[in-house]
mmCIF file with all atom_site columns, C-alpha atoms in Angstrom:
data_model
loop_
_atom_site.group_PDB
_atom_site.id
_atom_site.type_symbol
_atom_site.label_atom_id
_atom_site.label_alt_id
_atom_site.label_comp_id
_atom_site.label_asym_id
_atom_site.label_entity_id
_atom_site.label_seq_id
_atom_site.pdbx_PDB_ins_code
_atom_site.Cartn_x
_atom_site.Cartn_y
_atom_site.Cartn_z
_atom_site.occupancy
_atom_site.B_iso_or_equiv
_atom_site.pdbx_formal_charge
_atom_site.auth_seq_id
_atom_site.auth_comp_id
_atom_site.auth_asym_id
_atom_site.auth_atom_id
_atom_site.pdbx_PDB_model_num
ATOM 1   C CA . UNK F 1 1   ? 49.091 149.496 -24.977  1.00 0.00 ? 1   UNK F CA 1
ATOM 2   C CA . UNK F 1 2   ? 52.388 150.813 -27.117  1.00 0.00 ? 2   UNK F CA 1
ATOM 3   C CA . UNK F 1 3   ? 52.413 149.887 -30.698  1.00 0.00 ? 3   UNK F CA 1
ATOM 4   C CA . UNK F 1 4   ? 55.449 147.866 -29.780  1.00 0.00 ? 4   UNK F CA 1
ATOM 5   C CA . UNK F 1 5   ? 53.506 145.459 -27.252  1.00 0.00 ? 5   UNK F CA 1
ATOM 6   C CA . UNK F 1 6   ? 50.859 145.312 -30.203  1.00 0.00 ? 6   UNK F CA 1
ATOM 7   C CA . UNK F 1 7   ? 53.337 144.083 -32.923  1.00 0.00 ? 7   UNK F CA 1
ATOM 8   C CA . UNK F 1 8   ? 55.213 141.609 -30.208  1.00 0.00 ? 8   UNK F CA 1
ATOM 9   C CA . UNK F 1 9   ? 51.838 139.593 -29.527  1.00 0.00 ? 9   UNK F CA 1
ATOM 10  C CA . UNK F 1 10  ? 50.956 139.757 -33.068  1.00 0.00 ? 10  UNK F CA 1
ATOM 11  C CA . UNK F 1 11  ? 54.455 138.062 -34.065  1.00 0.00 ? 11  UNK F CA 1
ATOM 12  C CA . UNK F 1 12  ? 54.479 136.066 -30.817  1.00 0.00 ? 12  UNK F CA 1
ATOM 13  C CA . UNK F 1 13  ? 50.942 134.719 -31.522  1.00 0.00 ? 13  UNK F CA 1
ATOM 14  C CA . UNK F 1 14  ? 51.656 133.782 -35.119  1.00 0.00 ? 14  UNK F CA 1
ATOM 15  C CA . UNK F 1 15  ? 55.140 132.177 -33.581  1.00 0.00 ? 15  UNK F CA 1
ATOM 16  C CA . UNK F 1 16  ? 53.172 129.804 -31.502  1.00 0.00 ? 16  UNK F CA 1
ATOM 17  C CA . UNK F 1 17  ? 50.482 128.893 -34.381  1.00 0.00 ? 17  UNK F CA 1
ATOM 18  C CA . UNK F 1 18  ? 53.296 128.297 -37.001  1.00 0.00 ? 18  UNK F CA 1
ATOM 19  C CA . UNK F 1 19  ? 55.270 126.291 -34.196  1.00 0.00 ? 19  UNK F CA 1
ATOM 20  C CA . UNK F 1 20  ? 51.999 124.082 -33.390  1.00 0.00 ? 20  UNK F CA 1
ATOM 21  C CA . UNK F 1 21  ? 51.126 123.574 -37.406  1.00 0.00 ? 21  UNK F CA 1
ATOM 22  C CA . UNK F 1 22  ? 54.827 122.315 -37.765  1.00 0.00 ? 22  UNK F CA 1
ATOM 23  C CA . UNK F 1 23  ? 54.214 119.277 -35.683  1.00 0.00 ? 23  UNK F CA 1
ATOM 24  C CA . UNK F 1 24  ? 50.512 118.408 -36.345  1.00 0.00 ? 24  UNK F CA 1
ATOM 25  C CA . UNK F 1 25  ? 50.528 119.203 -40.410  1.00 0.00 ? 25  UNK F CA 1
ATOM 26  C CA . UNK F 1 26  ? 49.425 116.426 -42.223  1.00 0.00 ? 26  UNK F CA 1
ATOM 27  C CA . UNK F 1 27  ? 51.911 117.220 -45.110  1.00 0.00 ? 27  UNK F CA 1
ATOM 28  C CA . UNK F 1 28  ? 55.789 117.280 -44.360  1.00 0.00 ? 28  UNK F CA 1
ATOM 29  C CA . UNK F 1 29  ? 56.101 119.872 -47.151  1.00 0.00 ? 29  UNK F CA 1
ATOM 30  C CA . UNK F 1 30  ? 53.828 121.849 -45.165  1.00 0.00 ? 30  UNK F CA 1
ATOM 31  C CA . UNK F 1 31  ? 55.402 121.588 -41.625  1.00 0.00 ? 31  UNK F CA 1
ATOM 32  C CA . UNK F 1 32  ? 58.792 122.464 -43.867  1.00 0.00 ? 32  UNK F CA 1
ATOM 33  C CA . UNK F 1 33  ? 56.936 125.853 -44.853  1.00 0.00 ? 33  UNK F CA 1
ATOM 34  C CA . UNK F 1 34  ? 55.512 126.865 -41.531  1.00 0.00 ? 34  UNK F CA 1
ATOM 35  C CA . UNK F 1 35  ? 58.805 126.482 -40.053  1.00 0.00 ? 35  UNK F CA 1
ATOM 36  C CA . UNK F 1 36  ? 59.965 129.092 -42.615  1.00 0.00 ? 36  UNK F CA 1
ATOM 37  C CA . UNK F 1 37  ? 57.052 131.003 -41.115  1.00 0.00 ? 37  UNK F CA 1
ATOM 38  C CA . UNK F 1 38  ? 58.631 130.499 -37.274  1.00 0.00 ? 38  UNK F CA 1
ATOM 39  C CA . UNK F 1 39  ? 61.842 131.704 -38.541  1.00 0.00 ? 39  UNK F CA 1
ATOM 40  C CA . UNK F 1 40  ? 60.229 134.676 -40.092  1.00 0.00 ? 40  UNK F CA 1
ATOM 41  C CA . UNK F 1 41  ? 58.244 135.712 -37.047  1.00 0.00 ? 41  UNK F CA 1
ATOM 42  C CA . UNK F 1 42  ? 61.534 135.330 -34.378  1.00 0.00 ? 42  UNK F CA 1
ATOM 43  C CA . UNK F 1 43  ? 63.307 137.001 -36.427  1.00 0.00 ? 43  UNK F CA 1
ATOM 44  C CA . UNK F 1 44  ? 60.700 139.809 -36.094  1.00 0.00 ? 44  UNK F CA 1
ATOM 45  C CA . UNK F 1 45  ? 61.068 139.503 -32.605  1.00 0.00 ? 45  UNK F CA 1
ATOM 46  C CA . UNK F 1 46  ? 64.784 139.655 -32.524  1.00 0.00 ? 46  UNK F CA 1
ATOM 47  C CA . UNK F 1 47  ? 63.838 143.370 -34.381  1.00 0.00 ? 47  UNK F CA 1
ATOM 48  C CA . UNK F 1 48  ? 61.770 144.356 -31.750  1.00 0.00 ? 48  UNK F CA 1
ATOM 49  C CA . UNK F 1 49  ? 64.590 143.570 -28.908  1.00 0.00 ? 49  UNK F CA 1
ATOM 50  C CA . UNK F 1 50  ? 67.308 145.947 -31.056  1.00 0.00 ? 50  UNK F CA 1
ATOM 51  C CA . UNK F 1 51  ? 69.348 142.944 -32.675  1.00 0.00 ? 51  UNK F CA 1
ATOM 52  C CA . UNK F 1 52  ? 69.065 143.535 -35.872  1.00 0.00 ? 52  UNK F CA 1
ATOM 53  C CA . UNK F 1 53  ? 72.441 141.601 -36.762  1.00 0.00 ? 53  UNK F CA 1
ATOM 54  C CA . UNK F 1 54  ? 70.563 138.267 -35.107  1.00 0.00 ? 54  UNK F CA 1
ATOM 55  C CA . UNK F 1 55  ? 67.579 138.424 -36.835  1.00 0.00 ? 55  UNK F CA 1
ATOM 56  C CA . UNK F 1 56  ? 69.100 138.992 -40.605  1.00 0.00 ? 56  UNK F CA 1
ATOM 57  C CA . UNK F 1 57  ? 71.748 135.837 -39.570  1.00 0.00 ? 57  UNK F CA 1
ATOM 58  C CA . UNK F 1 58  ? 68.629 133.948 -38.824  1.00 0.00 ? 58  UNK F CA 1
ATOM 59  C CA . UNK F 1 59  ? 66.526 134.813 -41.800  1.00 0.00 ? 59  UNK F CA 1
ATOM 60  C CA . UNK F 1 60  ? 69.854 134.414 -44.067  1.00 0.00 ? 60  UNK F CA 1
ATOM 61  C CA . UNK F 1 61  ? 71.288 131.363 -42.545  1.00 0.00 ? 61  UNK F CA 1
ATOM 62  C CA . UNK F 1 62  ? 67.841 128.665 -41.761  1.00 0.00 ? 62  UNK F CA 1
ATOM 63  C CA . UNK F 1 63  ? 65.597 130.645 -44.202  1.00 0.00 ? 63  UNK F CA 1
ATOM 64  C CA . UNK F 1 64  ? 68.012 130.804 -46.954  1.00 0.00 ? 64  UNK F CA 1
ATOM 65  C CA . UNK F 1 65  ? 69.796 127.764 -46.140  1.00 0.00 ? 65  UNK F CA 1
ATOM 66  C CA . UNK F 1 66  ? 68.723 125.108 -44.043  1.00 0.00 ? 66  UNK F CA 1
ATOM 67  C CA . UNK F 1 67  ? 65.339 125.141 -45.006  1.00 0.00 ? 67  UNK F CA 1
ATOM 68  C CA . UNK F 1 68  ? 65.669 125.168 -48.792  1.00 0.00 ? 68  UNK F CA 1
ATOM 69  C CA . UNK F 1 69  ? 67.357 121.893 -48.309  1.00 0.00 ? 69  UNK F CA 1
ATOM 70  C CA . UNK F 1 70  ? 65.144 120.250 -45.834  1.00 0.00 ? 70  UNK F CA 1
ATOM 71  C CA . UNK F 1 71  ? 62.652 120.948 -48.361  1.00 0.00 ? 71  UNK F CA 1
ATOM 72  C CA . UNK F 1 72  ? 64.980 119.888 -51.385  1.00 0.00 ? 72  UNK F CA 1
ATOM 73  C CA . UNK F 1 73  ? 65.601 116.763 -48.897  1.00 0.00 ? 73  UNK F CA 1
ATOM 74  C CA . UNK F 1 74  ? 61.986 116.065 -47.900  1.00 0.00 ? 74  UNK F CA 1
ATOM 75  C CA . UNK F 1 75  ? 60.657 116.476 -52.242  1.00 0.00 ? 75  UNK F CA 1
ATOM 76  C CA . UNK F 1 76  ? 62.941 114.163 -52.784  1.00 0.00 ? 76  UNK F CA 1
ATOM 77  C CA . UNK F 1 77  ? 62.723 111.068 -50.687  1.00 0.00 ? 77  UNK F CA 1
ATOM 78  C CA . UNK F 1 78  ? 59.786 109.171 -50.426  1.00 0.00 ? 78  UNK F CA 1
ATOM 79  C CA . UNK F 1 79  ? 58.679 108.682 -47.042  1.00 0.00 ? 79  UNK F CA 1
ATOM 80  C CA . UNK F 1 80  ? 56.296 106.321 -45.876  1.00 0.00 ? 80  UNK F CA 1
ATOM 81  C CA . UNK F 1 81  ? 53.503 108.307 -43.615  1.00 0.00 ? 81  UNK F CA 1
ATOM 82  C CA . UNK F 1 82  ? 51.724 106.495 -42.015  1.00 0.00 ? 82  UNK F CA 1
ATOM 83  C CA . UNK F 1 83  ? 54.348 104.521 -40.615  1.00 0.00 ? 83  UNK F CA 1
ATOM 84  C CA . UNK F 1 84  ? 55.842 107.862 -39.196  1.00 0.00 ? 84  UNK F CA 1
ATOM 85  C CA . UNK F 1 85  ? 52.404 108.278 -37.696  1.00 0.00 ? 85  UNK F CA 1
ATOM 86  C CA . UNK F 1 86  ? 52.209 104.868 -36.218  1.00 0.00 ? 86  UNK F CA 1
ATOM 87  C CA . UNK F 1 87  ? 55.366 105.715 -34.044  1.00 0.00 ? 87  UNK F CA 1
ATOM 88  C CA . UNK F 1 88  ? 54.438 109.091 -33.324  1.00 0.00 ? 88  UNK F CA 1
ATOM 89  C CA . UNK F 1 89  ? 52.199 108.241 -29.997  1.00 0.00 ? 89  UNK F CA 1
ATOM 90  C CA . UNK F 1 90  ? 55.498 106.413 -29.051  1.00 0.00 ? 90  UNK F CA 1
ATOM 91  C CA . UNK F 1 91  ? 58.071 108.792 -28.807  1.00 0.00 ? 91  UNK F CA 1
ATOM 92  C CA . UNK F 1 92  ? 55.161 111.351 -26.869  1.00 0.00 ? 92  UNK F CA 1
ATOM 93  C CA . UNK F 1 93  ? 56.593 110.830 -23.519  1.00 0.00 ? 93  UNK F CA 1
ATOM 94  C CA . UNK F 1 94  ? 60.087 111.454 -24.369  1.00 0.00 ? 94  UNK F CA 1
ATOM 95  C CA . UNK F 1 95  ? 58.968 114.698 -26.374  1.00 0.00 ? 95  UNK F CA 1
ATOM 96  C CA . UNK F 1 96  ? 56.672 115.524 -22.836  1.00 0.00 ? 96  UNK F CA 1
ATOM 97  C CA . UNK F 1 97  ? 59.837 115.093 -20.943  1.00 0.00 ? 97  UNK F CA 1
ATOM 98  C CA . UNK F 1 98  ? 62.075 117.180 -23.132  1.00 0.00 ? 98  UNK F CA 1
ATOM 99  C CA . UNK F 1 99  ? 59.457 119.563 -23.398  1.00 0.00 ? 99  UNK F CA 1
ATOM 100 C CA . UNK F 1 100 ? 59.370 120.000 -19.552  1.00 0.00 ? 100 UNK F CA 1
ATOM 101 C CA . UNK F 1 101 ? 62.521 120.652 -19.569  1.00 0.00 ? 101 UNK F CA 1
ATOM 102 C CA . UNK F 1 102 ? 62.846 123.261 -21.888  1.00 0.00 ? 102 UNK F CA 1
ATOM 103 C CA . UNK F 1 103 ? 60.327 125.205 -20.353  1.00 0.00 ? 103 UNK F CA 1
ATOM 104 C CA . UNK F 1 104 ? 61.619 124.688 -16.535  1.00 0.00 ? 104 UNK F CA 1
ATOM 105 C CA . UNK F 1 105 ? 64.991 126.367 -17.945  1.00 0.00 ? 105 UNK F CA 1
ATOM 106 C CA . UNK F 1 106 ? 63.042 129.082 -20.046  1.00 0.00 ? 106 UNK F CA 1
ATOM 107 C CA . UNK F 1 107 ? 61.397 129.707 -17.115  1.00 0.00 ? 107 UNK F CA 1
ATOM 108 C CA . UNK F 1 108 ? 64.023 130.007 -14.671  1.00 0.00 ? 108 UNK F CA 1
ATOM 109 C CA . UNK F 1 109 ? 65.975 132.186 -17.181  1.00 0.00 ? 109 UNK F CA 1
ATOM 110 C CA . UNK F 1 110 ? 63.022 134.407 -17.358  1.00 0.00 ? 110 UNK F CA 1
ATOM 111 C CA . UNK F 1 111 ? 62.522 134.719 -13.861  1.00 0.00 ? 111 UNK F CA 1
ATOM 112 C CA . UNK F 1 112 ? 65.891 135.243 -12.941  1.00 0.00 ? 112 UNK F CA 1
ATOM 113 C CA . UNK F 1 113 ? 66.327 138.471 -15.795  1.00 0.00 ? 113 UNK F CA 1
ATOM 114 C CA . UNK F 1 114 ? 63.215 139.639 -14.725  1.00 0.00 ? 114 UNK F CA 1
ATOM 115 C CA . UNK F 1 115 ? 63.332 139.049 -11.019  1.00 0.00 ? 115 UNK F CA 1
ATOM 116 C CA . UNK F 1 116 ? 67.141 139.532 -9.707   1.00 0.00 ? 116 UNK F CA 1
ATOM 117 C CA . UNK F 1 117 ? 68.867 140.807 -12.282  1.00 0.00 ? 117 UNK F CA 1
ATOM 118 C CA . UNK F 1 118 ? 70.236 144.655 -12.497  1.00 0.00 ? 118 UNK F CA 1
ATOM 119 C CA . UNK F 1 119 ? 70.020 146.848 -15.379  1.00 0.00 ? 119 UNK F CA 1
ATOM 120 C CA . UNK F 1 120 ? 73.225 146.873 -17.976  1.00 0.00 ? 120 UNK F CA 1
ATOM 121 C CA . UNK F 1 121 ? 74.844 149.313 -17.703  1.00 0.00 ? 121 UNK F CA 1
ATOM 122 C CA . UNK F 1 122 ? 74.879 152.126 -20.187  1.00 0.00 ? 122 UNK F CA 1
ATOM 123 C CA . UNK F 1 123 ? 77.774 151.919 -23.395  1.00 0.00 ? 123 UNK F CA 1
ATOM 124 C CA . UNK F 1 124 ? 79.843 154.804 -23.737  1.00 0.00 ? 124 UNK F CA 1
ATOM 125 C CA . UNK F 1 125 ? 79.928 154.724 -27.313  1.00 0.00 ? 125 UNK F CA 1
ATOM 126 C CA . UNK F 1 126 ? 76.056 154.201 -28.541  1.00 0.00 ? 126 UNK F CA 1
ATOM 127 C CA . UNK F 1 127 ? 76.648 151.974 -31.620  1.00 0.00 ? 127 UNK F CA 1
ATOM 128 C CA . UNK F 1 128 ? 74.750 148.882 -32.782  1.00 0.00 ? 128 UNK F CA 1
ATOM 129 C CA . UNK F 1 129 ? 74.638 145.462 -31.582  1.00 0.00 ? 129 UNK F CA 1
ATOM 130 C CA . UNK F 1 130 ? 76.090 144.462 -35.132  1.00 0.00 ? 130 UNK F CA 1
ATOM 131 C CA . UNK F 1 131 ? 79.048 147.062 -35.057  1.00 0.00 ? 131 UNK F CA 1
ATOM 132 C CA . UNK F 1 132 ? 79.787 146.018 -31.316  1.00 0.00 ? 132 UNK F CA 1
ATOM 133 C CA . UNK F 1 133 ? 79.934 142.231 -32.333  1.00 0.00 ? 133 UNK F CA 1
ATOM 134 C CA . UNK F 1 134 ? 81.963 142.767 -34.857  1.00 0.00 ? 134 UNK F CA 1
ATOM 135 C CA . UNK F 1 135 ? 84.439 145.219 -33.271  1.00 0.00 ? 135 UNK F CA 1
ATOM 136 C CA . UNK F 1 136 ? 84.588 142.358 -30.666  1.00 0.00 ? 136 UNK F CA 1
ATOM 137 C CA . UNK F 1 137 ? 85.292 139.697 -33.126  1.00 0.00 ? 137 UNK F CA 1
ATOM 138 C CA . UNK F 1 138 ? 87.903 140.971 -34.978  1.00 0.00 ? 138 UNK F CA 1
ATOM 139 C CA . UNK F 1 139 ? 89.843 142.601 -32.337  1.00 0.00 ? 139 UNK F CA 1
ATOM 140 C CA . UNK F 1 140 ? 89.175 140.607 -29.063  1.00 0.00 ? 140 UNK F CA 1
ATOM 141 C CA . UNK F 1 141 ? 88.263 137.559 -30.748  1.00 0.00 ? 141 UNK F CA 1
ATOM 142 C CA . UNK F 1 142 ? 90.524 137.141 -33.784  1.00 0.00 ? 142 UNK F CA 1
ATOM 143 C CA . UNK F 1 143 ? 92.139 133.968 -33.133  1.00 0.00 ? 143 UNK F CA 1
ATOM 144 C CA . UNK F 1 144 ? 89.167 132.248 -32.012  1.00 0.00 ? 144 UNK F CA 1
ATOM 145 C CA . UNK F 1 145 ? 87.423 133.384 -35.073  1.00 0.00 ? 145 UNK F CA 1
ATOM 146 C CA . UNK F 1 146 ? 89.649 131.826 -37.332  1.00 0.00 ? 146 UNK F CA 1
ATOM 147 C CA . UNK F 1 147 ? 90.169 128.883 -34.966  1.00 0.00 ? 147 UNK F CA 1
ATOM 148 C CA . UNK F 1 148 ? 86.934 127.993 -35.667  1.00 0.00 ? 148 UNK F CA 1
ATOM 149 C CA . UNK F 1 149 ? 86.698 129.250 -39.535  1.00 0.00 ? 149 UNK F CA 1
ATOM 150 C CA . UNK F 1 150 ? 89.778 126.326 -39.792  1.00 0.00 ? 150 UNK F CA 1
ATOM 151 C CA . UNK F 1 151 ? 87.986 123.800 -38.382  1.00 0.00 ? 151 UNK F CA 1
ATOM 152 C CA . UNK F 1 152 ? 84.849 124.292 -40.166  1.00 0.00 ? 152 UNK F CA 1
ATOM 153 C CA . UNK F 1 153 ? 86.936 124.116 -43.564  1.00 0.00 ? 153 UNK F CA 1
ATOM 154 C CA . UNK F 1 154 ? 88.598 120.852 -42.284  1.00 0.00 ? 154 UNK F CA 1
ATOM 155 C CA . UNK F 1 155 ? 85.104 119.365 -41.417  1.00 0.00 ? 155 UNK F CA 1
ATOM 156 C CA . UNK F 1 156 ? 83.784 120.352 -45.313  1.00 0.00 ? 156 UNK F CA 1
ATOM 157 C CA . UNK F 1 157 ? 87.192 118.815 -46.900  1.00 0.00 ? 157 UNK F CA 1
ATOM 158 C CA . UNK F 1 158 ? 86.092 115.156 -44.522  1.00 0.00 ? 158 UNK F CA 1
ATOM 159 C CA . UNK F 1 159 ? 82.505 115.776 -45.294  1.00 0.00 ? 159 UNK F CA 1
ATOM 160 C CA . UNK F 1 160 ? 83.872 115.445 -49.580  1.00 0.00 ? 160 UNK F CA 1
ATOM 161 C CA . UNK F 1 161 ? 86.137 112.693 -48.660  1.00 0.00 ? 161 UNK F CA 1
ATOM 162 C CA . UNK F 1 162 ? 84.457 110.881 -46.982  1.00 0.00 ? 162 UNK F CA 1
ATOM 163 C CA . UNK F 1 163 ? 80.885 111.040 -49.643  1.00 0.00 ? 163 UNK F CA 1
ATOM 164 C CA . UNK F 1 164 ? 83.487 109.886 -52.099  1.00 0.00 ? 164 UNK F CA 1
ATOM 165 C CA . UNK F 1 165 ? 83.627 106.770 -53.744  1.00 0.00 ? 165 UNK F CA 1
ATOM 166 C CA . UNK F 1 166 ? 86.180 104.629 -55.289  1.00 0.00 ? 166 UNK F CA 1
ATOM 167 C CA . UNK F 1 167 ? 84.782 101.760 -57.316  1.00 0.00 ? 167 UNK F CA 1
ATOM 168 C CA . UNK F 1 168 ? 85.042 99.853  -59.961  1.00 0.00 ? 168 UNK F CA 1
ATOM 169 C CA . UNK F 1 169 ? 81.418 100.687 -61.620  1.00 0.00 ? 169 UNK F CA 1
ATOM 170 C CA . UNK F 1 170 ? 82.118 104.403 -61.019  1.00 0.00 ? 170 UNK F CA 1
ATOM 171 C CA . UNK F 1 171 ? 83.959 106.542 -62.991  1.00 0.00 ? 171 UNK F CA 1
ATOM 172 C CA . UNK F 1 172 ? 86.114 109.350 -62.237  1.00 0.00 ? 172 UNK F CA 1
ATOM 173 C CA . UNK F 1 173 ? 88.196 111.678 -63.697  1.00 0.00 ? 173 UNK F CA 1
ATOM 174 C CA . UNK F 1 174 ? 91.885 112.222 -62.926  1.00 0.00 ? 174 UNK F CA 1
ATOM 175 C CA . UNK F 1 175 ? 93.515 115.266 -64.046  1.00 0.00 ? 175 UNK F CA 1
ATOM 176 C CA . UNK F 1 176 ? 97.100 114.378 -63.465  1.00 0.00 ? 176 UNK F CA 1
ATOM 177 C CA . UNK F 1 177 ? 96.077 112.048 -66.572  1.00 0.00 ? 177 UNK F CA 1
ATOM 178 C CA . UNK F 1 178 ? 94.187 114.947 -68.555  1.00 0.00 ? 178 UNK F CA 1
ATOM 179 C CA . UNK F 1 179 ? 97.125 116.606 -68.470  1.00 0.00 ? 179 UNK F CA 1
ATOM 180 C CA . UNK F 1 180 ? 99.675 114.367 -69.199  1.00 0.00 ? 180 UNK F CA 1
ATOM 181 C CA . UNK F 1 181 ? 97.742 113.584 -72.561  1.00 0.00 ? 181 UNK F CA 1
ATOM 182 C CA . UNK F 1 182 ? 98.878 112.923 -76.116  1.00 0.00 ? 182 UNK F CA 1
ATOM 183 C CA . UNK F 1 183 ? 97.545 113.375 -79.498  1.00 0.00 ? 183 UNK F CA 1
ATOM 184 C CA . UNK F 1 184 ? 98.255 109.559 -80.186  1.00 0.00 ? 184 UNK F CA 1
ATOM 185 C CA . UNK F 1 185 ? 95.331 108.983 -77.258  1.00 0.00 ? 185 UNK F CA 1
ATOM 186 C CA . UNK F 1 186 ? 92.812 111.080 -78.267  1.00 0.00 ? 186 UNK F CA 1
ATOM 187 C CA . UNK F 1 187 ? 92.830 109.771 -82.049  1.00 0.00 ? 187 UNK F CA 1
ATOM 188 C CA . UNK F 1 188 ? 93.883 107.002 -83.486  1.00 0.00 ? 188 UNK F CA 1
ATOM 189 C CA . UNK F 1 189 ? 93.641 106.450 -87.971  1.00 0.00 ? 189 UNK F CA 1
ATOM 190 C CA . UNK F 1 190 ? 92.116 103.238 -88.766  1.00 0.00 ? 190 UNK F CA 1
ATOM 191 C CA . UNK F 1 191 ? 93.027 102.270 -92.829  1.00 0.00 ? 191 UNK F CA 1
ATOM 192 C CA . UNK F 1 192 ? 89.844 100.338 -94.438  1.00 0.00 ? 192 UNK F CA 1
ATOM 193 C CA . UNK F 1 193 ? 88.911 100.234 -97.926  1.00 0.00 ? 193 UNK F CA 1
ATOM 194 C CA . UNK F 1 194 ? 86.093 102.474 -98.672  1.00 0.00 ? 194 UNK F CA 1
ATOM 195 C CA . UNK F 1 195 ? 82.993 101.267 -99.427  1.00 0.00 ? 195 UNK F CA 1
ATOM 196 C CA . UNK F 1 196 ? 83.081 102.139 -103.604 1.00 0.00 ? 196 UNK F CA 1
ATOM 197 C CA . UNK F 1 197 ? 85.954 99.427  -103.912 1.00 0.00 ? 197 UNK F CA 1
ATOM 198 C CA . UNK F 1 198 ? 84.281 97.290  -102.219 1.00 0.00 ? 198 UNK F CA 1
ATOM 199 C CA . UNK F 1 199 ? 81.457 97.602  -104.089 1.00 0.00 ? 199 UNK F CA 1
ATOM 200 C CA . UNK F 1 200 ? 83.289 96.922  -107.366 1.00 0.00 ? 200 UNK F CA 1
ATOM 201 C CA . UNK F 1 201 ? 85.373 94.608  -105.988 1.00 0.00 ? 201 UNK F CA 1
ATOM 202 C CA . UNK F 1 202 ? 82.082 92.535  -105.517 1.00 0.00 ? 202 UNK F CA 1
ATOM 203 C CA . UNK F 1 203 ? 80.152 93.424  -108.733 1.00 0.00 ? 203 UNK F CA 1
ATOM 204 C CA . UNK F 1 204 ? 83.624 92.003  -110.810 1.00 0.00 ? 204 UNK F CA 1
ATOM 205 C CA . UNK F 1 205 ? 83.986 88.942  -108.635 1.00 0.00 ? 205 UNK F CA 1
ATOM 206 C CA . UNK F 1 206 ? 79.851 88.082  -109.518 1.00 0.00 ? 206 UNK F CA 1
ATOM 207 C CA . UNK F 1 207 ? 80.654 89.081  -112.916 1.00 0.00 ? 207 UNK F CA 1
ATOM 208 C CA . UNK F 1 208 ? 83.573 86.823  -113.441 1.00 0.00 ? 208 UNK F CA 1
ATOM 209 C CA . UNK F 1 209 ? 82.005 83.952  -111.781 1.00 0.00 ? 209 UNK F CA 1
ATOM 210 C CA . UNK F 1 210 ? 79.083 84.093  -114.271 1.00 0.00 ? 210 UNK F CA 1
ATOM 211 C CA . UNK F 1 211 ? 81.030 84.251  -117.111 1.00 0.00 ? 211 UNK F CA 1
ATOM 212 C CA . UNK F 1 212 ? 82.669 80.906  -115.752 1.00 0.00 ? 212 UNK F CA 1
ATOM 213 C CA . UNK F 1 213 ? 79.509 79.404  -115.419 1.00 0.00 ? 213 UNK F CA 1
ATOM 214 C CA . UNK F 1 214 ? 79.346 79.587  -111.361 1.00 0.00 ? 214 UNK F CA 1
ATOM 215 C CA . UNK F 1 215 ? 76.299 81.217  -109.868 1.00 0.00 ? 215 UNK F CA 1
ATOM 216 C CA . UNK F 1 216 ? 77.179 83.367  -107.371 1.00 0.00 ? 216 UNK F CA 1
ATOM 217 C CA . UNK F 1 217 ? 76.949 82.255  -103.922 1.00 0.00 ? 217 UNK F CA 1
#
């Protein structure tokens, strides 16, 4: 057996296990971190099949990314258990269904690369996967590229609009007014008598008052 074999069970193996202990963890914390495990291990496997450029966009992207804020998302709300236990045996034959599925077409992919299929042909220029996709992007590509770069900045602009709030109880800050500002509405000089005067002011009132024969009130 070639080391390579070796190290593709070992990942494939720990693949499975981590993809099993995802759905049957008691803790949802702990199905959150042996799904970073699954991502870890297919990316190994995308390393073993030559595409490097896959496997660091899968580790950087759901590693990185997704999963710090399912598990940001998952801390923070407090879910109810066993009530996501009590529907659990009710949604298993959908997920047996689905399942079947996915593994009829995984199958039939399989046997159909393995079975009919010719060998690719051999590139002239012998560059990697990552140079090759990206040669193809920005030539061949271009305007789809930035097609789609466009309309995932539109869908983050509606994704802020539409989380945004106007209310009464909420405040918000509006620069056109921050701008537009004065000194006579940031401070404003309030004349009182200070509080020596008033003092006095008291002390000779009580004073006169006794020497009229009136007890102060």
């Amino acid at each position: 057996m070639e080391f390579t074999t070796l190290l593709f069970y070992i990942f494939a193996s720990i693949l499975v296990v981590s993809a099993l202990r995802v759905i049957t963890a008691p803790d949802q914390v702990q199905s959150a971190l042996f799904l970073v495990l699954a991502f870890f291990n297919a990316a190994a496997l995308w390393l073993l099949l030559h595409a490097e450029f896959l496997a660091i966009l899968l580790v950087l992207v759901y590693v990185g990314a997704v999963m710090v804020l399912f598990l940001f998302v998952v801390m923070m709300l407090d879910l109810d258990l066993q009530r996501l236990r009590g529907d659990f045996k009710r949604f298993v034959p959908t997920a047996m269904i689905i399942g079947g599925v996915l593994i009829t077409e995984m199958a039939l992919i399989l046997w159909r690369g393995y079975g009919g299929a010719t060998a690719p042909a051999s590139q002239a220029d012998a560059v990697s996967n990552t140079h090759a996709l990206g040669k193809l992007i920005y030539t061949e590509y271009i305007f789809a590229f930035e097609i789609a770069g466009l309309l995932l900045l539109v869908a983050m602009i509606a994704a802020v609009a539409l989380t945004l709030r106007h209310g009464k109880d909420r405040k918000r800050t509006d620069s056109t007014k921050q701008i537009r500002v004065r000194r006579e509405d940031r401070l404003r000089i309030v004349k009182m008598p200070s509080e020596e005067n008033s003092e006095g002011a008291a002390s000779q009132s009580a004073s006169a008052d006794s020497a009229d024969g009136k007890s102060p009130s």
